[in-house]
């Protein structure tokens, strides 16, 4: 029997393990979800919405267990209180728009014809969730999918092994039927076989680019709908009229919070030459104030990365950049907890350029590169010089200028004077190798349903 293990970054111990489900049992579980779907979809929309919200509320009641579990599994300090703020905000917002998002589009209702387009659930939705924000990324799809009348099968990353189990427990205790929302412990081979057999009607995957490619290969020929949120290398651009202190505070937080393990975290920053020196100086001071340590200690502000192999990638990228002329400005002596393993000191690099993988490839750690630019055109070219495109953060007092620049950027979301935030009223989407499709907002509901047309000619006497 294959065991799926979560190795804790706190101390390298096996924090949790579960047996991987056999292919036969997994097929049966998906079959149960399919058999339950029609009855679930026939329930009134408001009833489905309220059951999901009750599940969200039940999970909130588990906060004293959830927060330390996250610290043990992926290293986020307990002082930050888990993910409940975003988890609740996203759930409540999609609940508030569900009726309008799923309402029929009536084109004609006359004495002769009734013509309308309705939204119909896909059927069984498979959610493959990541470890970095395991609750918030999962709820982006789970909540609207269930509200729309789909049944949901959830598979979580091994690094956050207990999250799916706990989410399903909360929702079932709140009244969602067991067959309607299921958590399965699956290895990669079984997951690929389930997908290749066409057992799902829609798949939402959040993870690496290579993971996305493997999902597409497995689904080839099944015509299964797929939503993908993959890698990122999100830029910030600080213009000469920016609020310098606000830019430093927000961009450095966006680059290092959660040990930099955020799909929309800031990984490269371009600063107008007039502000460059002051921006760098203030950024190094800001980052140097972190306290790296055990995430279960309430004084800790920066925990370990989720796995020592993730930290290894960051160290290798930094070392490569330094070997090619970059300068690392944060004094490592300020972070004695850096053990060469999962505990990694934050870093700010200058004298970087796009010949370095550090400025091109996803780092996904608490390290950021800063480059000097002279013009908007130079900044736009550098921001677009990436195979990824999730978000871009623009810092200026001129909204029209930000709009003009934003229209030139190859990205899914343009921020002005903020970053690293998911607004549930806006579709969360990416371009290029960041993926395709979108979650949340009105469009998120549309991605989790299919249009069905009714062309009804009324009988005449």
PDB file of C-alpha atoms in Angstrom, residues 10-247:
ATOM      1  CA  UNK A  10       9.197  22.710  11.145  1.00  0.00           C
ATOM      2  CA  UNK A  11      11.437  19.793  12.133  1.00  0.00           C
ATOM      3  CA  UNK A  12      11.575  17.381   9.191  1.00  0.00           C
ATOM      4  CA  UNK A  13       9.292  14.843  10.863  1.00  0.00           C
ATOM      5  CA  UNK A  14       6.412  12.956   9.258  1.00  0.00           C
ATOM      6  CA  UNK A  15       3.532  15.121  10.420  1.00  0.00           C
ATOM      7  CA  UNK A  16       0.736  13.170   8.734  1.00  0.00           C
ATOM      8  CA  UNK A  17       0.253  10.258   6.377  1.00  0.00           C
ATOM      9  CA  UNK A  18      -2.676   8.631   4.650  1.00  0.00           C
ATOM     10  CA  UNK A  19      -2.947   5.545   2.413  1.00  0.00           C
ATOM     11  CA  UNK A  20      -3.355   6.333  -1.267  1.00  0.00           C
ATOM     12  CA  UNK A  21      -6.698   5.171  -2.613  1.00  0.00           C
ATOM     13  CA  UNK A  22      -6.681   2.339  -5.138  1.00  0.00           C
ATOM     14  CA  UNK A  23      -7.847   3.034  -8.669  1.00  0.00           C
ATOM     15  CA  UNK A  24     -10.902   0.817  -8.174  1.00  0.00           C
ATOM     16  CA  UNK A  25     -11.968   2.628  -5.006  1.00  0.00           C
ATOM     17  CA  UNK A  26     -11.327   6.000  -6.610  1.00  0.00           C
ATOM     18  CA  UNK A  27     -13.475   5.133  -9.620  1.00  0.00           C
ATOM     19  CA  UNK A  28     -16.267   4.108  -7.273  1.00  0.00           C
ATOM     20  CA  UNK A  29     -15.972   7.347  -5.307  1.00  0.00           C
ATOM     21  CA  UNK A  30     -16.236   9.411  -8.485  1.00  0.00           C
ATOM     22  CA  UNK A  31     -19.196   7.267  -9.505  1.00  0.00           C
ATOM     23  CA  UNK A  32     -20.903   8.116  -6.221  1.00  0.00           C
ATOM     24  CA  UNK A  33     -20.347  11.796  -6.934  1.00  0.00           C
ATOM     25  CA  UNK A  34     -21.885  11.395 -10.387  1.00  0.00           C
ATOM     26  CA  UNK A  35     -24.918   9.548  -9.032  1.00  0.00           C
ATOM     27  CA  UNK A  36     -25.461  12.259  -6.419  1.00  0.00           C
ATOM     28  CA  UNK A  37     -25.092  15.212  -8.785  1.00  0.00           C
ATOM     29  CA  UNK A  38     -28.550  15.376 -10.360  1.00  0.00           C
ATOM     30  CA  UNK A  39     -30.352  15.360  -7.012  1.00  0.00           C
ATOM     31  CA  UNK A  40     -27.970  18.018  -5.679  1.00  0.00           C
ATOM     32  CA  UNK A  41     -28.576  20.210  -8.734  1.00  0.00           C
ATOM     33  CA  UNK A  42     -32.344  19.888  -8.298  1.00  0.00           C
ATOM     34  CA  UNK A  43     -32.153  21.449  -4.861  1.00  0.00           C
ATOM     35  CA  UNK A  44     -33.064  25.160  -4.844  1.00  0.00           C
ATOM     36  CA  UNK A  45     -30.074  27.404  -5.496  1.00  0.00           C
ATOM     37  CA  UNK A  46     -30.505  29.271  -2.223  1.00  0.00           C
ATOM     38  CA  UNK A  47     -30.443  25.979  -0.322  1.00  0.00           C
ATOM     39  CA  UNK A  48     -27.143  25.006  -1.956  1.00  0.00           C
ATOM     40  CA  UNK A  49     -25.700  28.441  -1.258  1.00  0.00           C
ATOM     41  CA  UNK A  50     -26.679  28.331   2.402  1.00  0.00           C
ATOM     42  CA  UNK A  51     -25.253  24.832   2.894  1.00  0.00           C
ATOM     43  CA  UNK A  52     -21.920  25.993   1.476  1.00  0.00           C
ATOM     44  CA  UNK A  53     -21.923  29.012   3.787  1.00  0.00           C
ATOM     45  CA  UNK A  54     -22.690  26.740   6.725  1.00  0.00           C
ATOM     46  CA  UNK A  55     -19.696  24.633   5.738  1.00  0.00           C
ATOM     47  CA  UNK A  56     -17.535  27.766   5.691  1.00  0.00           C
ATOM     48  CA  UNK A  57     -18.828  28.753   9.131  1.00  0.00           C
ATOM     49  CA  UNK A  58     -18.141  25.268  10.491  1.00  0.00           C
ATOM     50  CA  UNK A  59     -14.550  25.445   9.270  1.00  0.00           C
ATOM     51  CA  UNK A  60     -14.138  28.786  11.033  1.00  0.00           C
ATOM     52  CA  UNK A  61     -15.144  27.046  14.253  1.00  0.00           C
ATOM     53  CA  UNK A  62     -12.122  24.764  13.783  1.00  0.00           C
ATOM     54  CA  UNK A  63      -9.627  27.664  13.748  1.00  0.00           C
ATOM     55  CA  UNK A  64      -7.766  26.519  16.856  1.00  0.00           C
ATOM     56  CA  UNK A  65      -6.937  23.276  15.060  1.00  0.00           C
ATOM     57  CA  UNK A  66      -6.545  24.646  11.526  1.00  0.00           C
ATOM     58  CA  UNK A  67      -3.959  27.351  12.252  1.00  0.00           C
ATOM     59  CA  UNK A  68      -1.322  25.176  13.989  1.00  0.00           C
ATOM     60  CA  UNK A  69      -1.946  22.407  11.435  1.00  0.00           C
ATOM     61  CA  UNK A  70      -0.976  24.824   8.681  1.00  0.00           C
ATOM     62  CA  UNK A  71       2.152  25.833  10.561  1.00  0.00           C
ATOM     63  CA  UNK A  72       3.180  22.197  10.910  1.00  0.00           C
ATOM     64  CA  UNK A  73       2.345  21.278   7.328  1.00  0.00           C
ATOM     65  CA  UNK A  74       3.666  24.228   5.319  1.00  0.00           C
ATOM     66  CA  UNK A  75       5.393  26.590   7.728  1.00  0.00           C
ATOM     67  CA  UNK A  76       3.197  29.696   7.883  1.00  0.00           C
ATOM     68  CA  UNK A  77       3.549  31.394  11.298  1.00  0.00           C
ATOM     69  CA  UNK A  78       0.564  31.033  13.614  1.00  0.00           C
ATOM     70  CA  UNK A  79       0.613  34.783  14.315  1.00  0.00           C
ATOM     71  CA  UNK A  80      -1.088  35.337  10.949  1.00  0.00           C
ATOM     72  CA  UNK A  81      -4.141  33.295  11.890  1.00  0.00           C
ATOM     73  CA  UNK A  82      -4.458  31.025   8.887  1.00  0.00           C
ATOM     74  CA  UNK A  83      -6.433  31.962   5.769  1.00  0.00           C
ATOM     75  CA  UNK A  84      -9.848  32.729   7.180  1.00  0.00           C
ATOM     76  CA  UNK A  85     -10.062  36.353   6.038  1.00  0.00           C
ATOM     77  CA  UNK A  86      -9.673  35.532   2.350  1.00  0.00           C
ATOM     78  CA  UNK A  87     -11.502  32.208   2.682  1.00  0.00           C
ATOM     79  CA  UNK A  88     -14.560  33.922   4.134  1.00  0.00           C
ATOM     80  CA  UNK A  89     -14.421  36.936   1.817  1.00  0.00           C
ATOM     81  CA  UNK A  90     -14.369  34.792  -1.304  1.00  0.00           C
ATOM     82  CA  UNK A  91     -17.115  32.457  -0.086  1.00  0.00           C
ATOM     83  CA  UNK A  92     -19.414  35.296   0.933  1.00  0.00           C
ATOM     84  CA  UNK A  93     -18.900  37.170  -2.308  1.00  0.00           C
ATOM     85  CA  UNK A  94     -19.681  34.268  -4.627  1.00  0.00           C
ATOM     86  CA  UNK A  95     -22.725  33.519  -2.474  1.00  0.00           C
ATOM     87  CA  UNK A  96     -23.914  37.103  -2.959  1.00  0.00           C
ATOM     88  CA  UNK A  97     -23.716  36.939  -6.770  1.00  0.00           C
ATOM     89  CA  UNK A  98     -24.775  33.319  -7.330  1.00  0.00           C
ATOM     90  CA  UNK A  99     -28.394  34.086  -8.180  1.00  0.00           C
ATOM     91  CA  UNK A 100     -27.502  36.777 -10.708  1.00  0.00           C
ATOM     92  CA  UNK A 101     -24.579  34.826 -12.182  1.00  0.00           C
ATOM     93  CA  UNK A 102     -26.716  31.735 -12.759  1.00  0.00           C
ATOM     94  CA  UNK A 103     -29.927  33.514 -13.779  1.00  0.00           C
ATOM     95  CA  UNK A 104     -31.360  32.655 -17.213  1.00  0.00           C
ATOM     96  CA  UNK A 105     -30.692  35.114 -20.021  1.00  0.00           C
ATOM     97  CA  UNK A 106     -34.171  35.710 -21.419  1.00  0.00           C
ATOM     98  CA  UNK A 107     -34.115  36.886 -25.019  1.00  0.00           C
ATOM     99  CA  UNK A 108     -37.823  36.658 -25.774  1.00  0.00           C
ATOM    100  CA  UNK A 109     -40.963  35.839 -23.857  1.00  0.00           C
ATOM    101  CA  UNK A 110     -43.796  36.665 -26.233  1.00  0.00           C
ATOM    102  CA  UNK A 111     -47.081  35.120 -27.225  1.00  0.00           C
ATOM    103  CA  UNK A 112     -45.246  33.204 -29.961  1.00  0.00           C
ATOM    104  CA  UNK A 113     -41.840  32.268 -28.550  1.00  0.00           C
ATOM    105  CA  UNK A 114     -39.829  31.794 -25.408  1.00  0.00           C
ATOM    106  CA  UNK A 115     -36.084  31.964 -26.014  1.00  0.00           C
ATOM    107  CA  UNK A 116     -33.571  31.843 -23.215  1.00  0.00           C
ATOM    108  CA  UNK A 117     -30.076  30.657 -22.265  1.00  0.00           C
ATOM    109  CA  UNK A 118     -29.660  28.886 -18.945  1.00  0.00           C
ATOM    110  CA  UNK A 119     -26.520  27.931 -17.025  1.00  0.00           C
ATOM    111  CA  UNK A 120     -26.290  24.207 -16.295  1.00  0.00           C
ATOM    112  CA  UNK A 121     -23.722  22.543 -14.017  1.00  0.00           C
ATOM    113  CA  UNK A 122     -20.990  20.547 -15.718  1.00  0.00           C
ATOM    114  CA  UNK A 123     -21.507  17.526 -13.445  1.00  0.00           C
ATOM    115  CA  UNK A 124     -18.512  16.285 -11.441  1.00  0.00           C
ATOM    116  CA  UNK A 125     -15.800  18.886 -10.861  1.00  0.00           C
ATOM    117  CA  UNK A 126     -12.303  17.724  -9.890  1.00  0.00           C
ATOM    118  CA  UNK A 127     -10.320  20.250  -7.856  1.00  0.00           C
ATOM    119  CA  UNK A 128      -6.570  19.653  -7.541  1.00  0.00           C
ATOM    120  CA  UNK A 129      -5.386  22.150  -4.946  1.00  0.00           C
ATOM    121  CA  UNK A 130      -1.888  23.385  -4.032  1.00  0.00           C
ATOM    122  CA  UNK A 131      -0.132  23.656  -0.684  1.00  0.00           C
ATOM    123  CA  UNK A 132       0.845  27.341  -0.568  1.00  0.00           C
ATOM    124  CA  UNK A 133      -2.625  28.723   0.224  1.00  0.00           C
ATOM    125  CA  UNK A 134      -4.456  25.429   0.543  1.00  0.00           C
ATOM    126  CA  UNK A 135      -7.787  26.714   1.854  1.00  0.00           C
ATOM    127  CA  UNK A 136      -8.147  29.873  -0.210  1.00  0.00           C
ATOM    128  CA  UNK A 137      -7.112  28.319  -3.520  1.00  0.00           C
ATOM    129  CA  UNK A 138      -9.471  25.390  -2.984  1.00  0.00           C
ATOM    130  CA  UNK A 139     -12.475  27.514  -2.029  1.00  0.00           C
ATOM    131  CA  UNK A 140     -12.093  29.578  -5.222  1.00  0.00           C
ATOM    132  CA  UNK A 141     -13.554  26.615  -7.102  1.00  0.00           C
ATOM    133  CA  UNK A 142     -15.226  24.498  -4.418  1.00  0.00           C
ATOM    134  CA  UNK A 143     -17.721  27.161  -3.292  1.00  0.00           C
ATOM    135  CA  UNK A 144     -19.045  28.300  -6.692  1.00  0.00           C
ATOM    136  CA  UNK A 145     -18.943  24.766  -8.099  1.00  0.00           C
ATOM    137  CA  UNK A 146     -21.168  23.428  -5.322  1.00  0.00           C
ATOM    138  CA  UNK A 147     -23.453  26.455  -5.444  1.00  0.00           C
ATOM    139  CA  UNK A 148     -23.887  25.978  -9.200  1.00  0.00           C
ATOM    140  CA  UNK A 149     -25.080  22.386  -8.712  1.00  0.00           C
ATOM    141  CA  UNK A 150     -21.916  20.411  -9.402  1.00  0.00           C
ATOM    142  CA  UNK A 151     -20.570  17.735  -7.133  1.00  0.00           C
ATOM    143  CA  UNK A 152     -16.905  18.176  -6.184  1.00  0.00           C
ATOM    144  CA  UNK A 153     -14.025  15.761  -5.758  1.00  0.00           C
ATOM    145  CA  UNK A 154     -11.054  17.387  -4.022  1.00  0.00           C
ATOM    146  CA  UNK A 155      -7.442  16.231  -4.117  1.00  0.00           C
ATOM    147  CA  UNK A 156      -4.949  18.172  -2.060  1.00  0.00           C
ATOM    148  CA  UNK A 157      -1.178  18.380  -2.286  1.00  0.00           C
ATOM    149  CA  UNK A 158       0.761  15.994  -0.051  1.00  0.00           C
ATOM    150  CA  UNK A 159       2.412  18.946   1.688  1.00  0.00           C
ATOM    151  CA  UNK A 160      -0.983  20.022   3.065  1.00  0.00           C
ATOM    152  CA  UNK A 161      -2.382  16.541   3.344  1.00  0.00           C
ATOM    153  CA  UNK A 162      -5.011  17.239   6.001  1.00  0.00           C
ATOM    154  CA  UNK A 163      -6.624  20.296   4.413  1.00  0.00           C
ATOM    155  CA  UNK A 164      -9.007  18.498   2.061  1.00  0.00           C
ATOM    156  CA  UNK A 165      -9.992  16.066   4.785  1.00  0.00           C
ATOM    157  CA  UNK A 166     -10.770  18.938   7.154  1.00  0.00           C
ATOM    158  CA  UNK A 167     -12.683  20.973   4.553  1.00  0.00           C
ATOM    159  CA  UNK A 168     -14.917  18.046   3.653  1.00  0.00           C
ATOM    160  CA  UNK A 169     -15.462  17.211   7.319  1.00  0.00           C
ATOM    161  CA  UNK A 170     -16.602  20.799   7.984  1.00  0.00           C
ATOM    162  CA  UNK A 171     -18.971  20.874   5.004  1.00  0.00           C
ATOM    163  CA  UNK A 172     -20.473  17.448   5.713  1.00  0.00           C
ATOM    164  CA  UNK A 173     -20.987  18.334   9.387  1.00  0.00           C
ATOM    165  CA  UNK A 174     -22.783  21.452   8.145  1.00  0.00           C
ATOM    166  CA  UNK A 175     -25.191  19.380   6.050  1.00  0.00           C
ATOM    167  CA  UNK A 176     -23.610  18.959   2.602  1.00  0.00           C
ATOM    168  CA  UNK A 177     -24.220  15.310   1.573  1.00  0.00           C
ATOM    169  CA  UNK A 178     -21.135  13.073   1.750  1.00  0.00           C
ATOM    170  CA  UNK A 179     -21.296  12.063  -1.916  1.00  0.00           C
ATOM    171  CA  UNK A 180     -21.627  15.680  -3.027  1.00  0.00           C
ATOM    172  CA  UNK A 181     -18.258  16.845  -1.655  1.00  0.00           C
ATOM    173  CA  UNK A 182     -15.500  14.260  -1.262  1.00  0.00           C
ATOM    174  CA  UNK A 183     -11.797  14.380  -0.453  1.00  0.00           C
ATOM    175  CA  UNK A 184      -9.663  11.655  -2.036  1.00  0.00           C
ATOM    176  CA  UNK A 185      -6.053  10.754  -1.219  1.00  0.00           C
ATOM    177  CA  UNK A 186      -4.594   9.988  -4.634  1.00  0.00           C
ATOM    178  CA  UNK A 187      -1.110   9.396  -5.979  1.00  0.00           C
ATOM    179  CA  UNK A 188      -0.083  10.884  -9.334  1.00  0.00           C
ATOM    180  CA  UNK A 189      -0.564   7.656 -11.272  1.00  0.00           C
ATOM    181  CA  UNK A 190      -4.124   7.100 -10.079  1.00  0.00           C
ATOM    182  CA  UNK A 191      -4.963  10.770 -10.648  1.00  0.00           C
ATOM    183  CA  UNK A 192      -3.732  10.541 -14.243  1.00  0.00           C
ATOM    184  CA  UNK A 193      -5.771   7.382 -14.885  1.00  0.00           C
ATOM    185  CA  UNK A 194      -8.976   8.927 -13.535  1.00  0.00           C
ATOM    186  CA  UNK A 195      -8.514  11.931 -15.781  1.00  0.00           C
ATOM    187  CA  UNK A 196      -7.612   9.875 -18.849  1.00  0.00           C
ATOM    188  CA  UNK A 197     -10.778   7.812 -18.432  1.00  0.00           C
ATOM    189  CA  UNK A 198     -12.868  10.964 -18.777  1.00  0.00           C
ATOM    190  CA  UNK A 199     -14.518  10.523 -15.389  1.00  0.00           C
ATOM    191  CA  UNK A 200     -14.733  14.255 -14.674  1.00  0.00           C
ATOM    192  CA  UNK A 201     -16.691  16.983 -16.436  1.00  0.00           C
ATOM    193  CA  UNK A 202     -14.375  19.794 -15.396  1.00  0.00           C
ATOM    194  CA  UNK A 203     -10.923  19.919 -13.809  1.00  0.00           C
ATOM    195  CA  UNK A 204      -9.403  22.860 -11.980  1.00  0.00           C
ATOM    196  CA  UNK A 205      -5.697  22.598 -11.239  1.00  0.00           C
ATOM    197  CA  UNK A 206      -3.489  25.048  -9.374  1.00  0.00           C
ATOM    198  CA  UNK A 207       0.205  24.226  -9.350  1.00  0.00           C
ATOM    199  CA  UNK A 208       3.330  24.090 -11.459  1.00  0.00           C
ATOM    200  CA  UNK A 209       3.609  24.480 -15.213  1.00  0.00           C
ATOM    201  CA  UNK A 210       4.791  20.894 -15.516  1.00  0.00           C
ATOM    202  CA  UNK A 211       1.857  19.770 -13.414  1.00  0.00           C
ATOM    203  CA  UNK A 212      -0.481  21.608 -15.782  1.00  0.00           C
ATOM    204  CA  UNK A 213       1.108  19.930 -18.772  1.00  0.00           C
ATOM    205  CA  UNK A 214       0.640  16.509 -17.181  1.00  0.00           C
ATOM    206  CA  UNK A 215      -3.048  17.286 -16.569  1.00  0.00           C
ATOM    207  CA  UNK A 216      -3.507  18.267 -20.215  1.00  0.00           C
ATOM    208  CA  UNK A 217      -1.701  15.145 -21.427  1.00  0.00           C
ATOM    209  CA  UNK A 218      -3.881  12.921 -19.263  1.00  0.00           C
ATOM    210  CA  UNK A 219      -7.060  14.638 -20.442  1.00  0.00           C
ATOM    211  CA  UNK A 220      -6.120  14.579 -24.132  1.00  0.00           C
ATOM    212  CA  UNK A 221      -9.002  13.301 -26.237  1.00  0.00           C
ATOM    213  CA  UNK A 222     -11.541  13.309 -23.405  1.00  0.00           C
ATOM    214  CA  UNK A 223     -12.778  16.838 -24.186  1.00  0.00           C
ATOM    215  CA  UNK A 224     -12.839  17.554 -20.454  1.00  0.00           C
ATOM    216  CA  UNK A 225     -12.913  21.253 -19.603  1.00  0.00           C
ATOM    217  CA  UNK A 226      -9.783  22.384 -17.767  1.00  0.00           C
ATOM    218  CA  UNK A 227      -8.888  25.485 -15.772  1.00  0.00           C
ATOM    219  CA  UNK A 228      -5.202  25.993 -15.006  1.00  0.00           C
ATOM    220  CA  UNK A 229      -3.422  28.431 -12.701  1.00  0.00           C
ATOM    221  CA  UNK A 230       0.264  27.673 -13.021  1.00  0.00           C
ATOM    222  CA  UNK A 231       3.559  29.523 -12.523  1.00  0.00           C
ATOM    223  CA  UNK A 232       4.201  33.199 -12.023  1.00  0.00           C
ATOM    224  CA  UNK A 233       6.982  35.764 -12.043  1.00  0.00           C
ATOM    225  CA  UNK A 234       4.980  38.836 -11.164  1.00  0.00           C
ATOM    226  CA  UNK A 235       6.572  42.267 -11.641  1.00  0.00           C
ATOM    227  CA  UNK A 236       6.236  45.609  -9.914  1.00  0.00           C
ATOM    228  CA  UNK A 237       6.998  48.963 -11.529  1.00  0.00           C
ATOM    229  CA  UNK A 238       7.688  51.993  -9.316  1.00  0.00           C
ATOM    230  CA  UNK A 239       7.367  55.252 -11.270  1.00  0.00           C
ATOM    231  CA  UNK A 240       8.952  58.583 -10.397  1.00  0.00           C
ATOM    232  CA  UNK A 241       5.705  59.930  -8.854  1.00  0.00           C
ATOM    233  CA  UNK A 242       5.062  56.902  -6.631  1.00  0.00           C
ATOM    234  CA  UNK A 243       4.503  57.062  -2.875  1.00  0.00           C
ATOM    235  CA  UNK A 244       7.895  55.603  -2.010  1.00  0.00           C
ATOM    236  CA  UNK A 245       7.164  54.379   1.508  1.00  0.00           C
ATOM    237  CA  UNK A 246       3.872  52.773   0.488  1.00  0.00           C
ATOM    238  CA  UNK A 247       5.560  51.100  -2.481  1.00  0.00           C
TER     239      UNK A 247
END
